[in-house]
Coordinates of C-alpha atoms and ligand atoms in Angstrom, one line a residue:
X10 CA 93.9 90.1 121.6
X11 CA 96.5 91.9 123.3
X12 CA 99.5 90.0 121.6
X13 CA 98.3 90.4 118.3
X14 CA 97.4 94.0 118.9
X15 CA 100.4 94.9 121.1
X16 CA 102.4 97.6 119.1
X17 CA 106.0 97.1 120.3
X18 CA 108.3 96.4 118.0
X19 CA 109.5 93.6 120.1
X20 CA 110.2 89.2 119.4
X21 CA 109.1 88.3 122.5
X22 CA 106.0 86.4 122.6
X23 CA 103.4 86.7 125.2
X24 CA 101.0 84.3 125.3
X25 CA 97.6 85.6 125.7
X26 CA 96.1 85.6 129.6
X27 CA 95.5 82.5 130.6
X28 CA 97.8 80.5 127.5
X29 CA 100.7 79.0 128.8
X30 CA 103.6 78.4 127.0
X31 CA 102.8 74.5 127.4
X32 CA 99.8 75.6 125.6
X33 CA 101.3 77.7 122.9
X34 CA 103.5 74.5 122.2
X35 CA 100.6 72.2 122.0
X36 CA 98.7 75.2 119.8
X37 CA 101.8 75.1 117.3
X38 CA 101.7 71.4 117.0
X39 CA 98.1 71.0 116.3
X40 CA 98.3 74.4 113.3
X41 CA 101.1 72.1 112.0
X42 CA 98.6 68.9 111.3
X43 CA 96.1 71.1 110.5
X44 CA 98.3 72.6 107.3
X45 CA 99.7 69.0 106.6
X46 CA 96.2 68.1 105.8
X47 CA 96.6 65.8 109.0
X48 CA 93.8 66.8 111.3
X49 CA 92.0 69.6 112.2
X50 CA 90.0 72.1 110.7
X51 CA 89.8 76.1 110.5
X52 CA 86.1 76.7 111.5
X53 CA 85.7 79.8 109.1
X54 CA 83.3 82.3 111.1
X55 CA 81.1 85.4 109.2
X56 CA 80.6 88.6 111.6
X57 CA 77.4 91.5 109.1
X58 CA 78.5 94.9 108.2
X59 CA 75.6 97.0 108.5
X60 CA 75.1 99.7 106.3
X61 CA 73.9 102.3 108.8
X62 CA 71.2 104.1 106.2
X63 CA 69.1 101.1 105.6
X64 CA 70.3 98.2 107.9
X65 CA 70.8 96.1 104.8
X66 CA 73.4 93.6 105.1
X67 CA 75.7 92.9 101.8
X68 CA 79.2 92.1 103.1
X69 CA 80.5 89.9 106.1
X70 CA 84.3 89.6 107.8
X71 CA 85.6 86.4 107.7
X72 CA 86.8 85.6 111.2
X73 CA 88.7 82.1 111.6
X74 CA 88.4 79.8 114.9
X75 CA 90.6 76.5 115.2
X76 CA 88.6 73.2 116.0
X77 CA 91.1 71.1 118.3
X78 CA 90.0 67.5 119.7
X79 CA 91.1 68.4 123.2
X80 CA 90.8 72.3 123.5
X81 CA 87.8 72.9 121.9
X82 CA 87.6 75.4 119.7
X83 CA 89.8 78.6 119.9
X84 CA 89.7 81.7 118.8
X85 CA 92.5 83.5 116.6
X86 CA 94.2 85.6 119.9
X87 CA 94.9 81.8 120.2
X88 CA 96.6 80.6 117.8
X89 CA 97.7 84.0 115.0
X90 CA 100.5 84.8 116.9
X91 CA 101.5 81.1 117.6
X92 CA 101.3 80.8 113.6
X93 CA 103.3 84.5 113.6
X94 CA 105.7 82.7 115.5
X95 CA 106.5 79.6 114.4
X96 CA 106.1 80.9 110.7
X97 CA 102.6 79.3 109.8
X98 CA 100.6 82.5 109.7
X99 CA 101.4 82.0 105.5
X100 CA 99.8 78.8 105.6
X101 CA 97.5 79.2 107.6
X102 CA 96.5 82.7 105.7
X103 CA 96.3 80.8 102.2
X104 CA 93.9 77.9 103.8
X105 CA 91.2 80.7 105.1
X106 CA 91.2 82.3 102.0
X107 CA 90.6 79.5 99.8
X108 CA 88.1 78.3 101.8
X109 CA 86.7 81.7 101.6
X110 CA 87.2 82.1 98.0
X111 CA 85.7 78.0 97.1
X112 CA 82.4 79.3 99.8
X113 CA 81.9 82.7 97.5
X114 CA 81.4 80.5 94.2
X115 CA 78.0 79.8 95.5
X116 CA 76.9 83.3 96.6
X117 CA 77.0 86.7 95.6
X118 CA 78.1 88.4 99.0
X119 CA 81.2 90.2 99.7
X120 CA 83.6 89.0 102.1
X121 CA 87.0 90.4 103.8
X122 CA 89.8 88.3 105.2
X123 CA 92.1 89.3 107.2
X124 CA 96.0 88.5 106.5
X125 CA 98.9 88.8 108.0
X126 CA 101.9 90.7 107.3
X127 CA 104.1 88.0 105.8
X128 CA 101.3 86.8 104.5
X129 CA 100.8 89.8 102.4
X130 CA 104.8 90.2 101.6
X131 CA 105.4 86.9 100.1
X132 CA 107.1 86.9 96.4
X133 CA 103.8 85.3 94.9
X134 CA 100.8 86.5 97.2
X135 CA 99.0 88.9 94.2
X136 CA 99.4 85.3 91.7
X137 CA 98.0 83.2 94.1
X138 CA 94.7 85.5 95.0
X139 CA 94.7 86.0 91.0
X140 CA 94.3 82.3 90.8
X141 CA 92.5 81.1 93.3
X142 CA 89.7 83.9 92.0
X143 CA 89.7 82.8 88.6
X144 CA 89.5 79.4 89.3
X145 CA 86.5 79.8 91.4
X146 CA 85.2 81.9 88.4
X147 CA 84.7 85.0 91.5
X148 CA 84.7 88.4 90.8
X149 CA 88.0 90.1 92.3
X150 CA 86.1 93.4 93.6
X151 CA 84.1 90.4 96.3
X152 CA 87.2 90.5 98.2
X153 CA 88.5 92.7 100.7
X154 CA 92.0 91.8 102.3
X155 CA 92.4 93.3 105.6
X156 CA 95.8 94.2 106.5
X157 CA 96.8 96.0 110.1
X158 CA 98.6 99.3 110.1
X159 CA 101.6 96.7 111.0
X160 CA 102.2 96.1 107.5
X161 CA 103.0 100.0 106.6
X162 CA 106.2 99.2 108.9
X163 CA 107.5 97.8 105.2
X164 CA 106.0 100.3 103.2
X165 CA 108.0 99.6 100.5
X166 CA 107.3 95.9 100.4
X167 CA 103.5 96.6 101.3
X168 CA 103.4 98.7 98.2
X169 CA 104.7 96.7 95.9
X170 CA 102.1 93.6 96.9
X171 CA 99.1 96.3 97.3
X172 CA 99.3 97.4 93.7
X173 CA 99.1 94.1 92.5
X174 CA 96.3 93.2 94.2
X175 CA 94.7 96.0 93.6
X176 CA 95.2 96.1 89.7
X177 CA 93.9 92.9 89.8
X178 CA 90.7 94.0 91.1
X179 CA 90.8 93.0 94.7
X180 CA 90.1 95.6 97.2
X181 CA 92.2 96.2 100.6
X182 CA 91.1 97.7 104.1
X183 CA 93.0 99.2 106.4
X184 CA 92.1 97.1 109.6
X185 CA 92.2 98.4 113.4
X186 CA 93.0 102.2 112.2
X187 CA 94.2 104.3 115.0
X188 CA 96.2 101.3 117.4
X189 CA 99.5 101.9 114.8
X190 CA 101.9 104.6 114.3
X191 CA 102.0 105.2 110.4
X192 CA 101.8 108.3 108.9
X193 CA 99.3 109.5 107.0
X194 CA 101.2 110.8 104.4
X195 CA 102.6 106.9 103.9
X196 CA 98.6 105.6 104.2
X197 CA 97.9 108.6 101.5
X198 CA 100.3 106.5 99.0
X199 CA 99.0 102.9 99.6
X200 CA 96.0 101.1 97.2
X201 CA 93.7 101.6 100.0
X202 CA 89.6 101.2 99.1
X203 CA 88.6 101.3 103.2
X204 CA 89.5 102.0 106.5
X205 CA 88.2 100.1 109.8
X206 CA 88.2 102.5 112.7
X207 CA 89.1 100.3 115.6
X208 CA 87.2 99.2 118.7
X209 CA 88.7 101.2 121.3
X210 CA 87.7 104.6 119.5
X211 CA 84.3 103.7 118.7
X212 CA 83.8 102.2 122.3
X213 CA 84.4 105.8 123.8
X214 CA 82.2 107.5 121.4
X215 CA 78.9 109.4 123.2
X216 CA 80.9 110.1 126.3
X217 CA 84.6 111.5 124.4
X218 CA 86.2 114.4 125.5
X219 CA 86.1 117.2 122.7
X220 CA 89.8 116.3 121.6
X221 CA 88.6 112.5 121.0
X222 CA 85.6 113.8 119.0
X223 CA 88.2 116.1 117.0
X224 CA 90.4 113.3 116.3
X225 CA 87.2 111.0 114.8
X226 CA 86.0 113.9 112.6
X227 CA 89.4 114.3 111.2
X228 CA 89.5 110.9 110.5
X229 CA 86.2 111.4 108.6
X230 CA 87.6 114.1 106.7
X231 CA 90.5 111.9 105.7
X232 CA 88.7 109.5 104.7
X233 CA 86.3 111.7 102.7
X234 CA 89.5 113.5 101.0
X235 CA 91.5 109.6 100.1
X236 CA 87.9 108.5 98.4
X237 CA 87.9 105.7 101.2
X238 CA 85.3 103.9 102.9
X239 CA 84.6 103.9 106.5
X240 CA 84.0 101.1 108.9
X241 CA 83.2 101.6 112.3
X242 CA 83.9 98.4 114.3
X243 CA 82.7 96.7 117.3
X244 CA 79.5 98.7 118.0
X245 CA 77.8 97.1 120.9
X246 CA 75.5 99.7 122.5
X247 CA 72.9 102.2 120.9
X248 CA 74.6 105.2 121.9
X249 CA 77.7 104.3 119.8
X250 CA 75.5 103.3 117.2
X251 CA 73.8 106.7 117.2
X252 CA 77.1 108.5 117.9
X253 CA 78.5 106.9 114.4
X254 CA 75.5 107.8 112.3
X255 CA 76.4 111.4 114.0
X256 CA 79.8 111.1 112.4
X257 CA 78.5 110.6 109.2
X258 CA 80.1 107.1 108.8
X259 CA 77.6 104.6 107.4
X260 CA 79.3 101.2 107.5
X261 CA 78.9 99.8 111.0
X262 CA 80.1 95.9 112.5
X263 CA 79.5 95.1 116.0
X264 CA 78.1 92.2 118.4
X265 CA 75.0 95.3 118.5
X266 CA 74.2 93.9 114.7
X267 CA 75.7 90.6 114.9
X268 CA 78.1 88.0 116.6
X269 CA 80.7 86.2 114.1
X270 CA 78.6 83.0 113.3
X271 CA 80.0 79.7 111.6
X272 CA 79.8 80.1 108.0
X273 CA 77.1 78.3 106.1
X274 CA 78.0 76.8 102.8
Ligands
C2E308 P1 89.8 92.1 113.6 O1 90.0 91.8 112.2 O2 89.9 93.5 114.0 O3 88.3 91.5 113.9 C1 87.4 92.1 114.8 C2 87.5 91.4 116.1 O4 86.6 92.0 117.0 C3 87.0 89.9 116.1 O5 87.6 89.2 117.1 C4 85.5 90.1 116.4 O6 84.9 88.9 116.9 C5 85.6 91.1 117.5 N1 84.4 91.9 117.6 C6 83.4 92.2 116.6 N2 82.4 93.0 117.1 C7 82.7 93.2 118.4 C8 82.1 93.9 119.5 O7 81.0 94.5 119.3 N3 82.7 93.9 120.7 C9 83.9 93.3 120.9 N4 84.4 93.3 122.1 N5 84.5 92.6 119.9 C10 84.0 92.5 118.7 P2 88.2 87.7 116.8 O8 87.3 86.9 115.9 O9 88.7 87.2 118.1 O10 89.5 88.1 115.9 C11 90.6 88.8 116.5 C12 91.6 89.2 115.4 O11 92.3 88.0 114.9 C13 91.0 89.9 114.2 O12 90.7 91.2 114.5 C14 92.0 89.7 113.2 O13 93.0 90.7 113.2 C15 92.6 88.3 113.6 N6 92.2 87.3 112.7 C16 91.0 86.6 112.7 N7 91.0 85.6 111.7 C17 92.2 85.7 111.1 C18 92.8 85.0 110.0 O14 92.2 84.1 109.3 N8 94.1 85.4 109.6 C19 94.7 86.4 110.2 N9 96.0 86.7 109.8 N10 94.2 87.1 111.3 C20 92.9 86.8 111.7
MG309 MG1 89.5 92.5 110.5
MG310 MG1 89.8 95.3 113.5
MG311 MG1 92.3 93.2 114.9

């Protein structure tokens, strides 16, 4: 988690705690099969959003795991930034959301996937999505892309993608909100339908100090004001559960409502 999330604008890779680089090595090998159709397979996972009012579920996050012979299966702090690294994330990125997209054909639920900067840059990204869509005969507005404040750091580039997408139909969230640097002002110009407030604000909610509080209701406001939607993530107790609703936010995903489970089909 902490490579992924790490915000310096740095090239050196740190494998995550207990990942050697033997095992990075072996990790890159294996994500290079699996997108040559050689072996493998991307275990797609589904974590609920709860909406907070009701406790209906209508949407899930798409959370992938890698199924290797000899290291089980491995979760994404595991393997993203290998596939950052060695320039697979693109792949890798396209496989989860067709996968996605072909398991939506037979459903009605909304899902959101979460890509990756270059991912999300590349020429013909907003053709591929259209595509992929179509040919599964799914509604666009079923699918959220999650993109990382990371992306903004090209906020030329990420605009030019985000409008595509989004005059096609598909919707975008702003993942992990509050672990980045950008500016509102840049957010305040990008196609953005929702924002995910990230774990380590939510987990401090009941006990924050006043400024912490101040921080979350402005973010509320903000949200309010850009016509967005608010997500708060990883809500594990009932105090933070209750200290959302108290915020007014209504859109809730946490291992309190549900685990990401392996997708059905
Ligand atoms: P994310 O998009 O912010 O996803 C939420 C992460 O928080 C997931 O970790 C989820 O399992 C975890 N989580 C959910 N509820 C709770 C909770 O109550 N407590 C705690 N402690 N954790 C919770 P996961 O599945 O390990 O994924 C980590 C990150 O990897 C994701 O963060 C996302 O940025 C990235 N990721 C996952 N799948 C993909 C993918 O297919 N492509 C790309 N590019 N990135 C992916
Ligand atoms: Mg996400
Ligand atoms: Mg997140
Ligand atoms: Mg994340």
């Amino acid at each position: 988690y902490s490579a992924k999330h790490s915000q310096e604008p740095t090239r050196v890779y740190r494998p995550p705690q207990g990942q050697s680089a033997h095992q990075a090595l072996l990790v890159g090998q294996r994500l290079r099969r699996l997108i040559g159709g050689e072996e493998g397979a991307i275990a797609l996972h589904c974590q609920p959003l709860v909406a907070l009012d009701d406790g209906t579920v209508r949407e899930f996050e798409v959370l992938s795991r890698l199924d290797t012979q000899d290291m089980g299966r491995l979760t994404p702090d595991h393997f993203i930034p290998v596939a950052e690294r060695n320039g697979l994330i693109v792949d890798l990125d396209r496989l989860v959301l067709k996968q996605t997209v072909s398991a939506m054909a037979d459903t009605d639920t909304v899902l959101s996937v979460n890509i990756a900067a270059p991912t999300l840059y590349h020429a013909d990204f907003p053709a591929y999505i259209g595509t992929l869509l179509a040919d599964a005969g799914v509604a666009p507005h079923r699918l959220y892309l999650e993109i990382t404040e990371r992306v903004v750091t090209d906020p030329g580039r990420a605009l030019t993608a985000l409008e595509a997408l989004s005059s096609a139909g598909v919707r975008i969230a702003l993942d992990d909100f509050g672990t980045g640097y950008s500016s509102l002002t840049v957010l305040a110009d990008l196609p953005i339908h929702r924002i995910k407030i990230d774990r380590r604000f939510i987990q401090q909610l009941g006990t924050e100090p006043p400024l912490q509080r101040a921080i979350i209701e402005s973010v509320v406001a903000m949200a309010d004001g850009l016509g967005v939607s608010l997500v708060a993530e990883g809500i594990e107790t009932d105090t933070q559960e209750q200290a959302v609703r108290d915020h007014g936010i209504r859109l809730a995903q946490g291992y309190r409502f549900g685990r990401p489970e392996p997708m059905g089909r």
